Coordinates of C-alpha atoms in Angstrom, one line a residue:
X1 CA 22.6 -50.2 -11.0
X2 CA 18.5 -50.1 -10.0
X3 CA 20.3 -47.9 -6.7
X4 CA 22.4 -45.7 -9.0
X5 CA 18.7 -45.4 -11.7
X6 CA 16.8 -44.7 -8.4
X7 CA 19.2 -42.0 -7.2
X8 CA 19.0 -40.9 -10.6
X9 CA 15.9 -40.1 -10.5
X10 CA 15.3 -38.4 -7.0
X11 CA 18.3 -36.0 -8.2
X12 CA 16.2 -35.0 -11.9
X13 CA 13.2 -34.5 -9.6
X14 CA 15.0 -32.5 -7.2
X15 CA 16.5 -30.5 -10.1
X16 CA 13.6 -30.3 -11.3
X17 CA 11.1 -28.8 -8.0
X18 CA 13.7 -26.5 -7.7
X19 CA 13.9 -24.8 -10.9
X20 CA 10.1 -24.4 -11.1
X21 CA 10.1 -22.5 -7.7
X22 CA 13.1 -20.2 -9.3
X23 CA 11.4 -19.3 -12.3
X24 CA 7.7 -19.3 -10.2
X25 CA 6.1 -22.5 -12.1
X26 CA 4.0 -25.8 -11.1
X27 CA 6.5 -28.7 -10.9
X28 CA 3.6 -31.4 -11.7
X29 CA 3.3 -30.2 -15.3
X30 CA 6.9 -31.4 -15.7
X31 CA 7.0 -34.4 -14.0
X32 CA 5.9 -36.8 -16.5
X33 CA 8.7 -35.6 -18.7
X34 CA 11.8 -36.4 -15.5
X35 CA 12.2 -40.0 -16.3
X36 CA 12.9 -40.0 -20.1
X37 CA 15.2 -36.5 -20.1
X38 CA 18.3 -35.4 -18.7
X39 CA 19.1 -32.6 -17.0
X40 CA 19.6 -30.0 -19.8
X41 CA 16.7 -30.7 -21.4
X42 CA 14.3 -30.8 -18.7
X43 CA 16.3 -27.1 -17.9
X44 CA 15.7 -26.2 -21.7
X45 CA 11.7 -27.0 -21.1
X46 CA 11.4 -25.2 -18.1
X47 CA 13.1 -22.0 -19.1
X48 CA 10.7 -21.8 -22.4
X49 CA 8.0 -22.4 -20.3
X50 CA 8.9 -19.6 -18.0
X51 CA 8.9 -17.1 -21.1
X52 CA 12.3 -15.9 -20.1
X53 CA 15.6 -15.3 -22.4
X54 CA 18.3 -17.9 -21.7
X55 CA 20.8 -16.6 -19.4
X56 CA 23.9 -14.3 -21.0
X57 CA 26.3 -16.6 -19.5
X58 CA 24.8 -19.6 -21.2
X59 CA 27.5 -21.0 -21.8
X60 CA 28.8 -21.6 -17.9
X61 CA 24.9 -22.6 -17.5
X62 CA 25.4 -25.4 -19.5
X63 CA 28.8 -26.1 -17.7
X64 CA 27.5 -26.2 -14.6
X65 CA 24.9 -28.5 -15.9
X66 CA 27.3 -31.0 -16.8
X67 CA 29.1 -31.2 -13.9
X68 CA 25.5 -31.7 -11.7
X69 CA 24.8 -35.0 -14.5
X70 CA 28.3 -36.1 -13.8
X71 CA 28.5 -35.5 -10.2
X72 CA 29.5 -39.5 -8.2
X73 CA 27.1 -41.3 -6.4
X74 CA 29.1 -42.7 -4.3
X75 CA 30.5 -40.7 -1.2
X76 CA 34.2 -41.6 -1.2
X77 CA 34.3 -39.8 -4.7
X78 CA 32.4 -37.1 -4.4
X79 CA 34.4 -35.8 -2.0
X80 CA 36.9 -34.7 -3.6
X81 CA 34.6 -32.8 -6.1
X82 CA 33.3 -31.1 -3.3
X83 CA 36.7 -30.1 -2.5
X84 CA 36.8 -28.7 -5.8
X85 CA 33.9 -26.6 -5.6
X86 CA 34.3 -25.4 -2.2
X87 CA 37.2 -23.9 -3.9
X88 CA 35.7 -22.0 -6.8
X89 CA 33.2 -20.8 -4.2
X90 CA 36.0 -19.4 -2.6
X91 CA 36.3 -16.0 -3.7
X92 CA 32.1 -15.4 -4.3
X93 CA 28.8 -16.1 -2.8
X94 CA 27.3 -17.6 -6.1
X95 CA 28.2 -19.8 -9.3
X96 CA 26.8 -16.7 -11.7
X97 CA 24.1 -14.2 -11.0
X98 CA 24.9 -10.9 -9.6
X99 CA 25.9 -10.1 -6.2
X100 CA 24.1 -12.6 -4.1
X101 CA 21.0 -13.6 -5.7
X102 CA 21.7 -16.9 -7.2
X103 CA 21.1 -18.0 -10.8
X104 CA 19.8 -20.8 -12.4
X105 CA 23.3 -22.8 -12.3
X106 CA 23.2 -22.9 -8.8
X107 CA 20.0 -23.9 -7.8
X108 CA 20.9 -27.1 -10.3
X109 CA 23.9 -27.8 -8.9
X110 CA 22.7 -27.3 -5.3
X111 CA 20.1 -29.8 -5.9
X112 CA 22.3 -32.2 -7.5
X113 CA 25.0 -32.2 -4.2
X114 CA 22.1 -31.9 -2.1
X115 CA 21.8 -35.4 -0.7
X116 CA 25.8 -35.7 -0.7
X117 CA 26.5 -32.8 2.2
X118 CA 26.0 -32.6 5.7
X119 CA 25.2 -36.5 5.8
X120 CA 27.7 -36.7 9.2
X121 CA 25.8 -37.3 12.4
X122 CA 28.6 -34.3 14.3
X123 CA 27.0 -34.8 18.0
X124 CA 29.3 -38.0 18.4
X125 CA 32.4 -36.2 17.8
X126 CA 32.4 -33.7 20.6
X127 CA 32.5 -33.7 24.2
X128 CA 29.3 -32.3 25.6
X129 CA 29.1 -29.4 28.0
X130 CA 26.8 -29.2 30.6
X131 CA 25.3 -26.1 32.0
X132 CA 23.5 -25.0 35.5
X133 CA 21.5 -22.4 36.0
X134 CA 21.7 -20.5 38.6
X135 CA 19.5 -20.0 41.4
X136 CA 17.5 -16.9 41.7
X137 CA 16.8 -14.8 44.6
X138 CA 15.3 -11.3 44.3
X139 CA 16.9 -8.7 46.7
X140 CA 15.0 -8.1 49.8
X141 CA 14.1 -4.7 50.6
X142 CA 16.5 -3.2 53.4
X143 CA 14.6 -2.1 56.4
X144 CA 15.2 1.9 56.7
X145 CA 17.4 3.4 58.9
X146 CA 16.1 5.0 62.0
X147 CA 16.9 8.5 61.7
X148 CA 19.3 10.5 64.7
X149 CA 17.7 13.1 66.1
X150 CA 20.8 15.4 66.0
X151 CA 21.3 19.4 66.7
X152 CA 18.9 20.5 63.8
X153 CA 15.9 18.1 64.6
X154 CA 15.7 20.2 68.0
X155 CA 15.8 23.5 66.4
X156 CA 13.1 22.4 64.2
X157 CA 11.2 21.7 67.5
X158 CA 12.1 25.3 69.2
X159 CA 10.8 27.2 65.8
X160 CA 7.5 24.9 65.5
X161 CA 5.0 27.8 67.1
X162 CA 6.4 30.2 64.6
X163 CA 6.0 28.3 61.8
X164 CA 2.3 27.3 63.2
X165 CA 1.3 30.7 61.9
X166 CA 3.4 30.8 58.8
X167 CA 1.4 27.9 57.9
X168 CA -1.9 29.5 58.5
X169 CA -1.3 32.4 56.4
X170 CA 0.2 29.7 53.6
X171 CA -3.1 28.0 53.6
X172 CA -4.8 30.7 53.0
X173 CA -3.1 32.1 50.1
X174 CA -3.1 28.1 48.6
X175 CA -6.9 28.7 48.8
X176 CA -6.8 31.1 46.3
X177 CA -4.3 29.7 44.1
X178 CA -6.2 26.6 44.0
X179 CA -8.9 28.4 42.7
X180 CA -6.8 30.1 40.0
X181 CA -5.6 26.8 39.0
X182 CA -9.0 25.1 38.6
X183 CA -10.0 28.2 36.2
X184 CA -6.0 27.6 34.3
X185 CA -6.9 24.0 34.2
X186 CA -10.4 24.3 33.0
X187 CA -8.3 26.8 30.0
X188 CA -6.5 24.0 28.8
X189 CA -9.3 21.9 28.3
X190 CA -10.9 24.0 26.4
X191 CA -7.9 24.8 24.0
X192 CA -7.5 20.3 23.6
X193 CA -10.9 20.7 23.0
X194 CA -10.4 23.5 19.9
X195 CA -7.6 20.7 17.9
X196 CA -10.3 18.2 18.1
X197 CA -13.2 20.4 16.8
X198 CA -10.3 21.4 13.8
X199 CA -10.1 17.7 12.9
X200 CA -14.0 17.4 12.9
X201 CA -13.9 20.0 10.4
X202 CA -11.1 19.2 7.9
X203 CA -13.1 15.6 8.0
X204 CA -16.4 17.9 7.0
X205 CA -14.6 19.9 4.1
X206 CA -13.5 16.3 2.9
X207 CA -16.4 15.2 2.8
X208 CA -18.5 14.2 -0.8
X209 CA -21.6 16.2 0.9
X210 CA -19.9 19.7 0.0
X211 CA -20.6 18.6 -3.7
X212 CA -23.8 19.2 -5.3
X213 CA -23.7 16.5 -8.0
X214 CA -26.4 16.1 -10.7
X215 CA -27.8 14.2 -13.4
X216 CA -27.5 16.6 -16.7
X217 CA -28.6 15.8 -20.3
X218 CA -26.6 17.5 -22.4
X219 CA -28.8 19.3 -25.0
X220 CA -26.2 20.8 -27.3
X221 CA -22.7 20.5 -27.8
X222 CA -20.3 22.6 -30.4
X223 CA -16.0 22.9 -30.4
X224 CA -14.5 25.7 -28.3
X225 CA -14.3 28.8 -30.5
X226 CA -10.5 29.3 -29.4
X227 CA -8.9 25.9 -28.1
X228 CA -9.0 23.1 -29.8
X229 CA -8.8 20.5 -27.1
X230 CA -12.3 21.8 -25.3
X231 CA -15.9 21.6 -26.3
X232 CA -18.9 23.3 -24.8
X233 CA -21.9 22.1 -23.7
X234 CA -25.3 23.6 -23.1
X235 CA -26.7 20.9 -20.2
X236 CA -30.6 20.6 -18.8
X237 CA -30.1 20.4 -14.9
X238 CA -34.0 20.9 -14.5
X239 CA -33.5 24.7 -14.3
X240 CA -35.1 27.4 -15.8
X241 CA -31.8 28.5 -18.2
X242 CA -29.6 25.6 -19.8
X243 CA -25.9 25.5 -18.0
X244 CA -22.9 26.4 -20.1
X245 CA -20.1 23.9 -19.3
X246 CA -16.1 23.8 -20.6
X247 CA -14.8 20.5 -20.7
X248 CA -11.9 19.6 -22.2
X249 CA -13.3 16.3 -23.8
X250 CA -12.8 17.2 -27.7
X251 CA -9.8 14.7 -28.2
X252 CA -11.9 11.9 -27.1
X253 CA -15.9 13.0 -27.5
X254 CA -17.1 14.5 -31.1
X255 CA -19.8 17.6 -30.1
X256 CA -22.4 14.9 -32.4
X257 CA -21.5 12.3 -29.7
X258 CA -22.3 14.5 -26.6
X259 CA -25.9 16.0 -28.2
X260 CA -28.7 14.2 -25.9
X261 CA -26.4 12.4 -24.0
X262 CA -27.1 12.3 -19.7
X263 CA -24.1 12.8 -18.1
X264 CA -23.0 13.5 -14.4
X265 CA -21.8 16.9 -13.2
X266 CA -20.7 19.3 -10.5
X267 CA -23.0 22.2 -10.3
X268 CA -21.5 24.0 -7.5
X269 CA -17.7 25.0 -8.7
X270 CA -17.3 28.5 -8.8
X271 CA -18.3 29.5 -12.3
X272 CA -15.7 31.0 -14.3
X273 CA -14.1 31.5 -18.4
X274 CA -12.2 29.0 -19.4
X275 CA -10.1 30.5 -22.8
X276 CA -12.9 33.3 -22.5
X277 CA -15.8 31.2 -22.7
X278 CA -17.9 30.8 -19.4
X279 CA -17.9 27.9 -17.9
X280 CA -20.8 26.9 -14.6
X281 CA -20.0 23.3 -14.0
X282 CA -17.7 20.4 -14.5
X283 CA -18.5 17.1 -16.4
X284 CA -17.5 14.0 -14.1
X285 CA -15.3 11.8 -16.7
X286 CA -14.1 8.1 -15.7
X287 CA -10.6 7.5 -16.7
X288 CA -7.9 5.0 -16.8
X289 CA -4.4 4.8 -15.9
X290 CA -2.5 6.4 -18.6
X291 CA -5.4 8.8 -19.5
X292 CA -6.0 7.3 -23.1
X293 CA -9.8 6.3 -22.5
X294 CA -11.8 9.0 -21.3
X295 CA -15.5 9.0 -21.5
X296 CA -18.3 11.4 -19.0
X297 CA -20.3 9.3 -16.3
X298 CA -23.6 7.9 -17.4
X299 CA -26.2 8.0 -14.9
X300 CA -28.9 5.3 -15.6
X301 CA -31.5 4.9 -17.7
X302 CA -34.5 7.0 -15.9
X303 CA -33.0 9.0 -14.1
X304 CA -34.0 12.9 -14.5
X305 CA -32.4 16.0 -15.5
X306 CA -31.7 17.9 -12.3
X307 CA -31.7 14.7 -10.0
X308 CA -29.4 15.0 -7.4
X309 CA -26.8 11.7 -6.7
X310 CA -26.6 10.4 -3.3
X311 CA -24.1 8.7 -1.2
X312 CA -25.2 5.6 1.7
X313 CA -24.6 6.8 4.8
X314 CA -23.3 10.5 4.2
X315 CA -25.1 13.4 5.0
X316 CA -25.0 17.0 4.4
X317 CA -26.2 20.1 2.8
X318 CA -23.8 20.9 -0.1
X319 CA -21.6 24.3 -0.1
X320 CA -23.5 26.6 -2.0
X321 CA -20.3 27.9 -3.9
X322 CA -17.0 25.6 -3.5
X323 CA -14.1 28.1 -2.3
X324 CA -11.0 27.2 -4.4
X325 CA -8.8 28.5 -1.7
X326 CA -9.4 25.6 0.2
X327 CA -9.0 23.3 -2.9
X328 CA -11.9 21.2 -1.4
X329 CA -12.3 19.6 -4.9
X330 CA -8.9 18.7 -5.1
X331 CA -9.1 16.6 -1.9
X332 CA -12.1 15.2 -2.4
X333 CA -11.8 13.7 -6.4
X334 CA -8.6 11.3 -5.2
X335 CA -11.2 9.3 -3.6
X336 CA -13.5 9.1 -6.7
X337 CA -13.0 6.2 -8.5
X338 CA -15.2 3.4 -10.9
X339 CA -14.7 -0.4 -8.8
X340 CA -13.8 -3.3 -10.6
X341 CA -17.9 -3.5 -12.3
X342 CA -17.3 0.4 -13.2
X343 CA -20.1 1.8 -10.6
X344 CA -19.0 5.3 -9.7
X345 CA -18.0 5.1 -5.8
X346 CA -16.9 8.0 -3.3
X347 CA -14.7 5.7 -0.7
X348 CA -16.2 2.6 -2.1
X349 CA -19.6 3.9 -1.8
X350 CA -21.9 4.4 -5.1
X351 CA -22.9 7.4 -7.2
X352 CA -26.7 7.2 -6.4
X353 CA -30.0 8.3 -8.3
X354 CA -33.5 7.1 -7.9
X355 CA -32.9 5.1 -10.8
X356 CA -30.0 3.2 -9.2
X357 CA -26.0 4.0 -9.5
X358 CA -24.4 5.9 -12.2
X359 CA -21.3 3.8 -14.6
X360 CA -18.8 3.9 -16.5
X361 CA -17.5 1.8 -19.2
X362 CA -14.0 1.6 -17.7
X363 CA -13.3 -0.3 -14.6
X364 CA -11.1 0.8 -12.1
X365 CA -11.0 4.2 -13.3
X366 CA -10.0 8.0 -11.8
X367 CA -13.2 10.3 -11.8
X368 CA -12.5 13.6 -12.4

């Protein structure tokens, strides 16, 4: 009986380890319930721990359940229920689930006939074969053949003072050849070396350099006389004559919001009406995934009104007019984005003022 208990035990355990790695959960925080439960309610536990819906074939779960508690100890008689379920395993790969990923039935039943299968020591029953390897000698190169000297070889002789001269004249015109090819060769070069200055370049129009970002203060702000979903703002970049900017921030910013706020822009876009209002910059605005929190960058307290940001490391005058032909914005803002603290990065690398890094509220977040 204390053998049967013990076995008992090691089964609910098993059961137990097993079901936790299906449904991704610690076993230890249901060990100290094993001893005192059986199987279906240490499976009703773990499966309202998991946060899961019970299966739609509860039911056969339940089922299969019963037949792990009642499966026989002893060897002799579980065999035959072995038998039994070698048989409905017949005509599928698994108990329930679909296709071939199991379900929750079988990993209990697996780890109730675990200890009961494959218990035979099978070495002993079969004769043993033996096998040599062979021994291994590399083929030895076959010395060559010693030519005949037959009819031909002698007329090659006669006709060696002609060709004497045929060579001369040969050599000559290789000379100059070999000069042609040296200038062909040198050619080439020169065209691996054009692909090469190409990539240099498309690396330079990627670059954050060709932007001329800057701190603005926005010193007015009113609703877009035509569209509902812009605003415009009148923004201090330390210039003589405020900017005019279109952004289309009115769902998410009031104009009262915006008045005497520092934000961060791009002063360089090609200016342009937006809804016939003229637009000469673009707002930089952190946002997250599905575009429902939206709010401009916020450069730090101190810094000044026509500042320009700065990136570690990268260098470069920007263009003084982007071309939107080559949609260099368009490859360059998929690498602007708020890390995990919401500092404003290009590649990782921060929005800089003399006042330190511009932020956003929202971590994680597209800047466009």
């Amino acid at each position: 009986m204390a053998n049967n208990g013990s076995s008992d035990l090691k089964m609910k355990q098993r059961i137990v380890s097993s079901l936790c790695k299906h449904f991704s959960l610690d076993p230890e925080a249901f060990s100290s319930e094993v001893p005192g439960n059986d199987i279906k309610s240490l499976y009703s536990s773990i499966l309202k721990s998991s946060g899961k819906p019970s299966s739609k074939n509860n039911d056969e779960v339940m089922k299969w359940i019963a037949f792990a508690e009642s499966f026989p100890k002893d060897s002799k008689a579980c065999f035959g229920v072995l038998n039994e379920l070698n048989a409905d395993l017949a005509q599928k790969s698994v108990l329930l689930g679909n296709g071939f990923t199991p379900s929750e039935a079988d990993v209990i039943v697996f780890s109730a006939i675990h200890s009961s299968v494959n218990r035979e020591d099978l070495g002993s029953l079969f004769e043993k074969i033996l096998l040599e390897k062979p021994d291994f000698e590399p083929q030895r190169a076959k010395a060559a053949a010693k030519p005949e000297v037959d009819s031909n070889a002698k007329k090659a002789v006669r006709n060696t003072k002609t060709t004497d001269k045929s060579k001369a004249e040969l050599s000559a015109k290789k000379s100059d050849s070999g000069k042609k090819s040296k200038g062909d060769k040198e050619a080439v070069q020169e065209k691996k070396k054009a692909p090469e200055t190409e990539a240099t370049n498309k690396d330079k129009e990627l670059s954050v350099s060709l932007l001329n970002i800057q701190v603005g203060l926005i010193r007015k702000a009113r609703k877009h006389p035509s569209a509902d979903s812009l605003l415009v703002e009148e923004i201090d970049v330390g210039e003589a004559k405020l900017r005019q900017v279109v952004s289309g921030l009115a769902q998410y910013c009031s104009p009262e919001q915006l008045t005497n706020r520092h934000v961060v822009l791009i002063t360089n876009v090609k200016p342009g009406k937006l809804r016939d209002v003229m637009s000469e910059g673009l707002v930089l605005c952190a946002s997250n995934e599905d575009h429902t929190i939206v709010e401009p960058l916020l450069p730090p307290e101190g810094a000044k009104p026509g500042e320009h940001v700065s990136f570690s490391g990268i260098d470069g005058k920007p263009e003084d007019v982007l071309n939107p032909k080559k949609k260099q914005l368009e490859k360059i803002t998929p690498n602007l984005f708020t890390d995990e603290k919401g500092v404003a990065t290009f590649k990782g690398i921060p929005f800089m003022t003399s006042a330190g890094p511009c932020t956003s509220s929202i971590p994680k977040a597209s800047i466009k």
